[in-house]
Structure formats: structure tokens, C-alpha cells
PDB file of C-alpha atoms in Angstrom:
ATOM      1  CA  MET A   1       0.000   0.000   0.000  1.00 48.00           C
ATOM      2  CA  LYS A   2       1.440   3.350  -1.088  1.00 52.00           C
ATOM      3  CA  LYS A   3       1.367   6.446   1.032  1.00 47.00           C
ATOM      4  CA  PRO A   4      -0.528   9.366  -0.499  1.00 49.00           C
ATOM      5  CA  ALA A   5       1.747  11.987  -1.991  1.00 50.00           C
ATOM      6  CA  SER A   6       2.149  15.120   0.072  1.00 58.00           C
ATOM      7  CA  ALA A   7       0.678  18.300  -1.364  1.00 79.00           C
ATOM      8  CA  LEU A   8       3.945  20.123  -0.746  1.00 83.00           C
ATOM      9  CA  PRO A   9       6.993  19.485  -2.910  1.00 88.00           C
ATOM     10  CA  ALA A  10      10.088  18.220  -1.102  1.00 90.00           C
ATOM     11  CA  SER A  11      12.037  21.371  -1.940  1.00 90.00           C
ATOM     12  CA  LEU A  12       9.409  23.521  -0.216  1.00 91.00           C
ATOM     13  CA  ARG A  13       9.333  21.285   2.867  1.00 92.00           C
ATOM     14  CA  ILE A  14      13.126  21.458   3.073  1.00 94.00           C
ATOM     15  CA  GLY A  15      13.016  25.199   2.389  1.00 93.00           C
ATOM     16  CA  LYS A  16      10.625  25.813   5.264  1.00 94.00           C
ATOM     17  CA  TRP A  17      12.918  24.075   7.712  1.00 95.00           C
ATOM     18  CA  TRP A  18      15.969  25.702   6.138  1.00 96.00           C
ATOM     19  CA  TRP A  19      14.607  29.187   6.672  1.00 96.00           C
ATOM     20  CA  ALA A  20      13.391  28.339  10.184  1.00 96.00           C
ATOM     21  CA  ALA A  21      16.929  27.206  11.045  1.00 96.00           C
ATOM     22  CA  THR A  22      18.307  30.395   9.478  1.00 95.00           C
ATOM     23  CA  THR A  23      15.992  32.478  11.653  1.00 96.00           C
ATOM     24  CA  ALA A  24      17.075  30.601  14.767  1.00 96.00           C
ATOM     25  CA  SER A  25      20.773  30.913  13.914  1.00 94.00           C
ATOM     26  CA  ALA A  26      20.507  34.666  13.231  1.00 93.00           C
ATOM     27  CA  LEU A  27      18.818  35.186  16.597  1.00 96.00           C
ATOM     28  CA  ALA A  28      21.335  32.904  18.349  1.00 95.00           C
ATOM     29  CA  PHE A  29      24.250  34.831  16.855  1.00 93.00           C
ATOM     30  CA  ALA A  30      22.573  38.064  17.981  1.00 95.00           C
ATOM     31  CA  GLY A  31      22.421  36.691  21.510  1.00 96.00           C
ATOM     32  CA  GLY A  32      26.100  35.805  21.278  1.00 94.00           C
ATOM     33  CA  PHE A  33      26.959  39.341  20.228  1.00 93.00           C
ATOM     34  CA  PHE A  34      24.937  40.766  23.119  1.00 95.00           C
ATOM     35  CA  LEU A  35      26.683  38.486  25.609  1.00 95.00           C
ATOM     36  CA  ASN A  36      30.033  39.400  24.096  1.00 93.00           C
ATOM     37  CA  ALA A  37      29.209  43.110  24.431  1.00 93.00           C
ATOM     38  CA  LEU A  38      28.618  42.652  28.155  1.00 93.00           C
ATOM     39  CA  SER A  39      32.034  41.075  28.663  1.00 92.00           C
ATOM     40  CA  ARG A  40      34.016  43.616  26.606  1.00 89.00           C
ATOM     41  CA  PRO A  41      35.516  46.930  27.660  1.00 88.00           C
ATOM     42  CA  THR A  42      33.254  49.938  27.194  1.00 87.00           C
ATOM     43  CA  ASN A  43      35.082  51.195  24.106  1.00 89.00           C
ATOM     44  CA  GLU A  44      34.661  47.837  22.278  1.00 87.00           C
ATOM     45  CA  ALA A  45      31.048  47.103  23.246  1.00 90.00           C
ATOM     46  CA  PRO A  46      29.176  49.403  20.783  1.00 91.00           C
ATOM     47  CA  GLY A  47      30.260  47.347  17.779  1.00 91.00           C
ATOM     48  CA  PHE A  48      28.936  44.168  19.364  1.00 92.00           C
ATOM     49  CA  TRP A  49      25.679  45.878  20.326  1.00 94.00           C
ATOM     50  CA  GLY A  50      25.276  47.161  16.770  1.00 94.00           C
ATOM     51  CA  ALA A  51      25.952  43.751  15.232  1.00 92.00           C
ATOM     52  CA  GLY A  52      23.512  42.141  17.671  1.00 95.00           C
ATOM     53  CA  ILE A  53      20.774  44.640  16.828  1.00 96.00           C
ATOM     54  CA  ALA A  54      21.364  44.128  13.086  1.00 94.00           C
ATOM     55  CA  LEU A  55      21.098  40.350  13.517  1.00 94.00           C
ATOM     56  CA  VAL A  56      17.900  40.690  15.537  1.00 97.00           C
ATOM     57  CA  GLY A  57      16.457  42.774  12.697  1.00 96.00           C
ATOM     58  CA  LEU A  58      17.574  40.196  10.136  1.00 95.00           C
ATOM     59  CA  GLY A  59      16.139  37.394  12.273  1.00 96.00           C
ATOM     60  CA  LEU A  60      12.784  39.162  12.542  1.00 97.00           C
ATOM     61  CA  VAL A  61      12.580  39.809   8.796  1.00 96.00           C
ATOM     62  CA  ILE A  62      13.526  36.220   7.967  1.00 96.00           C
ATOM     63  CA  GLY A  63      11.183  34.948  10.684  1.00 96.00           C
ATOM     64  CA  HIS A  64       8.260  36.894   9.212  1.00 97.00           C
ATOM     65  CA  GLY A  65       9.015  35.544   5.745  1.00 96.00           C
ATOM     66  CA  THR A  66       9.349  32.034   7.131  1.00 96.00           C
ATOM     67  CA  PHE A  67       5.987  32.354   8.887  1.00 96.00           C
ATOM     68  CA  GLN A  68       4.413  33.387   5.578  1.00 95.00           C
ATOM     69  CA  LEU A  69       6.154  30.474   3.855  1.00 93.00           C
ATOM     70  CA  TRP A  70       4.770  28.026   6.463  1.00 93.00           C
ATOM     71  CA  ARG A  71       1.333  29.361   5.561  1.00 92.00           C
ATOM     72  CA  SER A  72       2.149  28.622   1.874  1.00 88.00           C
ATOM     73  CA  ARG A  73       1.922  32.278   0.957  1.00 91.00           C
ATOM     74  CA  LEU A  74       3.642  33.666  -2.124  1.00 90.00           C
ATOM     75  CA  ALA A  75       4.620  36.750  -0.109  1.00 91.00           C
ATOM     76  CA  GLY A  76       6.855  34.588   2.079  1.00 93.00           C
ATOM     77  CA  ARG A  77       8.747  33.255  -0.915  1.00 93.00           C
ATOM     78  CA  ILE A  78       9.189  36.744  -2.351  1.00 93.00           C
ATOM     79  CA  SER A  79      10.295  38.264   0.986  1.00 95.00           C
ATOM     80  CA  LEU A  80      12.790  35.507   1.679  1.00 96.00           C
ATOM     81  CA  THR A  81      14.133  35.697  -1.863  1.00 96.00           C
ATOM     82  CA  TRP A  82      14.820  39.407  -1.634  1.00 96.00           C
ATOM     83  CA  CYS A  83      16.257  39.143   1.868  1.00 94.00           C
ATOM     84  CA  GLY A  84      18.462  36.206   0.865  1.00 94.00           C
ATOM     85  CA  ILE A  85      19.803  38.003  -2.196  1.00 96.00           C
ATOM     86  CA  ILE A  86      20.255  41.420  -0.575  1.00 95.00           C
ATOM     87  CA  VAL A  87      22.027  39.981   2.472  1.00 94.00           C
ATOM     88  CA  GLY A  88      23.587  36.830   1.007  1.00 93.00           C
ATOM     89  CA  ILE A  89      25.534  38.257  -1.923  1.00 94.00           C
ATOM     90  CA  PRO A  90      27.355  40.991   0.059  1.00 94.00           C
ATOM     91  CA  LEU A  91      28.185  38.458   2.791  1.00 91.00           C
ATOM     92  CA  MET A  92      29.804  36.245   0.152  1.00 92.00           C
ATOM     93  CA  THR A  93      32.348  39.016  -0.509  1.00 92.00           C
ATOM     94  CA  ARG A  94      33.332  39.464   3.146  1.00 89.00           C
ATOM     95  CA  GLY A  95      35.546  36.437   3.582  1.00 86.00           C
ATOM     96  CA  VAL A  96      35.068  32.829   4.554  1.00 88.00           C
ATOM     97  CA  ARG A  97      33.579  33.269   8.021  1.00 86.00           C
ATOM     98  CA  VAL A  98      30.580  35.357   7.030  1.00 84.00           C
ATOM     99  CA  GLY A  99      30.645  34.112   3.444  1.00 90.00           C
ATOM    100  CA  ILE A 100      29.437  30.736   4.681  1.00 91.00           C
ATOM    101  CA  PHE A 101      26.334  32.359   6.162  1.00 90.00           C
ATOM    102  CA  GLY A 102      25.780  34.202   2.868  1.00 92.00           C
ATOM    103  CA  ALA A 103      26.082  30.938   0.940  1.00 93.00           C
ATOM    104  CA  LEU A 104      23.535  29.318   3.251  1.00 93.00           C
ATOM    105  CA  LEU A 105      21.106  32.170   2.571  1.00 94.00           C
ATOM    106  CA  LEU A 106      21.554  31.719  -1.160  1.00 95.00           C
ATOM    107  CA  VAL A 107      20.967  27.965  -0.872  1.00 95.00           C
ATOM    108  CA  GLY A 108      17.684  28.823   0.845  1.00 95.00           C
ATOM    109  CA  VAL A 109      16.798  31.108  -2.074  1.00 96.00           C
ATOM    110  CA  ALA A 110      17.585  28.317  -4.534  1.00 95.00           C
ATOM    111  CA  LEU A 111      15.225  26.006  -2.636  1.00 94.00           C
ATOM    112  CA  LEU A 112      12.445  28.563  -3.033  1.00 93.00           C
ATOM    113  CA  TRP A 113      12.933  28.707  -6.797  1.00 93.00           C
ATOM    114  CA  SER A 114      13.200  24.994  -7.557  1.00 93.00           C
ATOM    115  CA  PRO A 115      10.760  23.558 -10.140  1.00 92.00           C
ATOM    116  CA  GLY A 116       8.514  21.880  -7.559  1.00 89.00           C
ATOM    117  CA  THR A 117       8.192  25.062  -5.525  1.00 89.00           C
ATOM    118  CA  LEU A 118       7.450  27.075  -8.661  1.00 89.00           C
ATOM    119  CA  ARG A 119       4.638  24.677  -9.536  1.00 90.00           C
ATOM    120  CA  HIS A 120       3.260  24.923  -5.999  1.00 88.00           C
ATOM    121  CA  PHE A 121       3.112  28.735  -6.088  1.00 88.00           C
ATOM    122  CA  ALA A 122       2.016  29.030  -9.752  1.00 88.00           C
ATOM    123  CA  PRO A 123      -1.728  29.495  -9.008  1.00 89.00           C
ATOM    124  CA  GLN A 124      -0.997  32.251  -6.465  1.00 86.00           C
ATOM    125  CA  ALA A 125       1.438  33.952  -8.848  1.00 86.00           C
ATOM    126  CA  LYS A 126      -1.120  33.834 -11.676  1.00 89.00           C
ATOM    127  CA  GLU A 127      -3.820  35.293  -9.436  1.00 89.00           C
ATOM    128  CA  ALA A 128      -1.510  38.096  -8.249  1.00 87.00           C
ATOM    129  CA  ARG A 129      -0.565  38.852 -11.868  1.00 88.00           C
ATOM    130  CA  GLN A 130      -4.242  39.082 -12.845  1.00 90.00           C
ATOM    131  CA  LYS A 131      -4.983  41.439  -9.930  1.00 88.00           C
ATOM    132  CA  ARG A 132      -2.106  43.722 -10.933  1.00 89.00           C
ATOM    133  CA  ARG A 133      -3.268  43.691 -14.574  1.00 90.00           C
ATOM    134  CA  ALA A 134      -6.843  44.573 -13.540  1.00 89.00           C
ATOM    135  CA  GLN A 135      -5.513  47.374 -11.333  1.00 89.00           C
ATOM    136  CA  ARG A 136      -3.477  48.801 -14.232  1.00 88.00           C
ATOM    137  CA  GLN A 137      -6.500  48.638 -16.525  1.00 88.00           C
ATOM    138  CA  LEU A 138      -8.593  50.443 -13.909  1.00 86.00           C
ATOM    139  CA  GLU A 139      -5.921  53.140 -13.518  1.00 86.00           C
ATOM    140  CA  LYS A 140      -5.671  53.505 -17.296  1.00 83.00           C
ATOM    141  CA  GLY A 141      -9.465  53.856 -17.537  1.00 84.00           C
ATOM    142  CA  ARG A 142      -9.486  56.604 -14.884  1.00 84.00           C
ATOM    143  CA  LYS A 143      -6.758  58.596 -16.638  1.00 81.00           C
ATOM    144  CA  SER A 144      -8.382  58.447 -20.063  1.00 77.00           C
ATOM    145  CA  GLY A 145     -11.947  58.901 -18.838  1.00 63.00           C
TER     146      GLY A 145
END
């Protein structure tokens, strides 16, 4: 007896967990920076506080996108794609230590754009495209009329 096929493609299931782990690691690194700031001399602490705050912000943005992705929303895929590209590519140019984190973000982006994931989000993308087209037609009608 065969098990019924899951509605979600494997790449999307892996991607959800991938981005959840990325959120957790960004927040864990932020906590590490905050703890490090407490143990440093006063003149060194602001850099650690700043890095911790930036990582909390990144963790919250990725966490929001991941939450949307868990709800199978197209907005989650788009948010995580932009965040992964905007943060991942510059990190790749900063050396091996942070470049690894950038590469992991870009792997997450690749998971969101695999063929199975594209098929899963195709109906939502088509609907969003039709809404934008209708909105443009409405705007065009108002300007000419």
C-alpha cells in the first residue's frame, strides 16, 4: 500500500525548515553578540551591540518571511528571496567566516525557486498577476476617462 503523496513538494518542505533554522541561527548569533558586548571593555562594546541589533532585525525579517512560507503564501517566498539576495551576496564578498552564512542564505533562495516550488506557487502567482493587470487597466481607464 502506497502512502498518499504530500501536497507540498520536497524542496518547499526542506526550504521551510531551512529558513526556520536560518531564523534561529541569526537570533542565536545576535544573543552571542549581546553576551560578548557585556564582557568587553566599554570602548569595544558598541560594535557588538550594533551587530547584535542588526542580527535581531535580520532574524525578525527572515522569521516573518518564514511564517508566511509556512502558511504557503507567495509573499513569504518573495520576501525571503529578496532578503536572501540582498544579504547573502554581500556576505559572500566578506571572507570565509561570514561568506558561509551568505552561501547558506543563497541555498535557501535556490530552494524557493526549484521547479517543484514554482509549480506549488504558480496558481498564487497567476492570481496576483491578474490582480495587478486589472488594477493597471482600472488606472488607465481613470486617466483616459
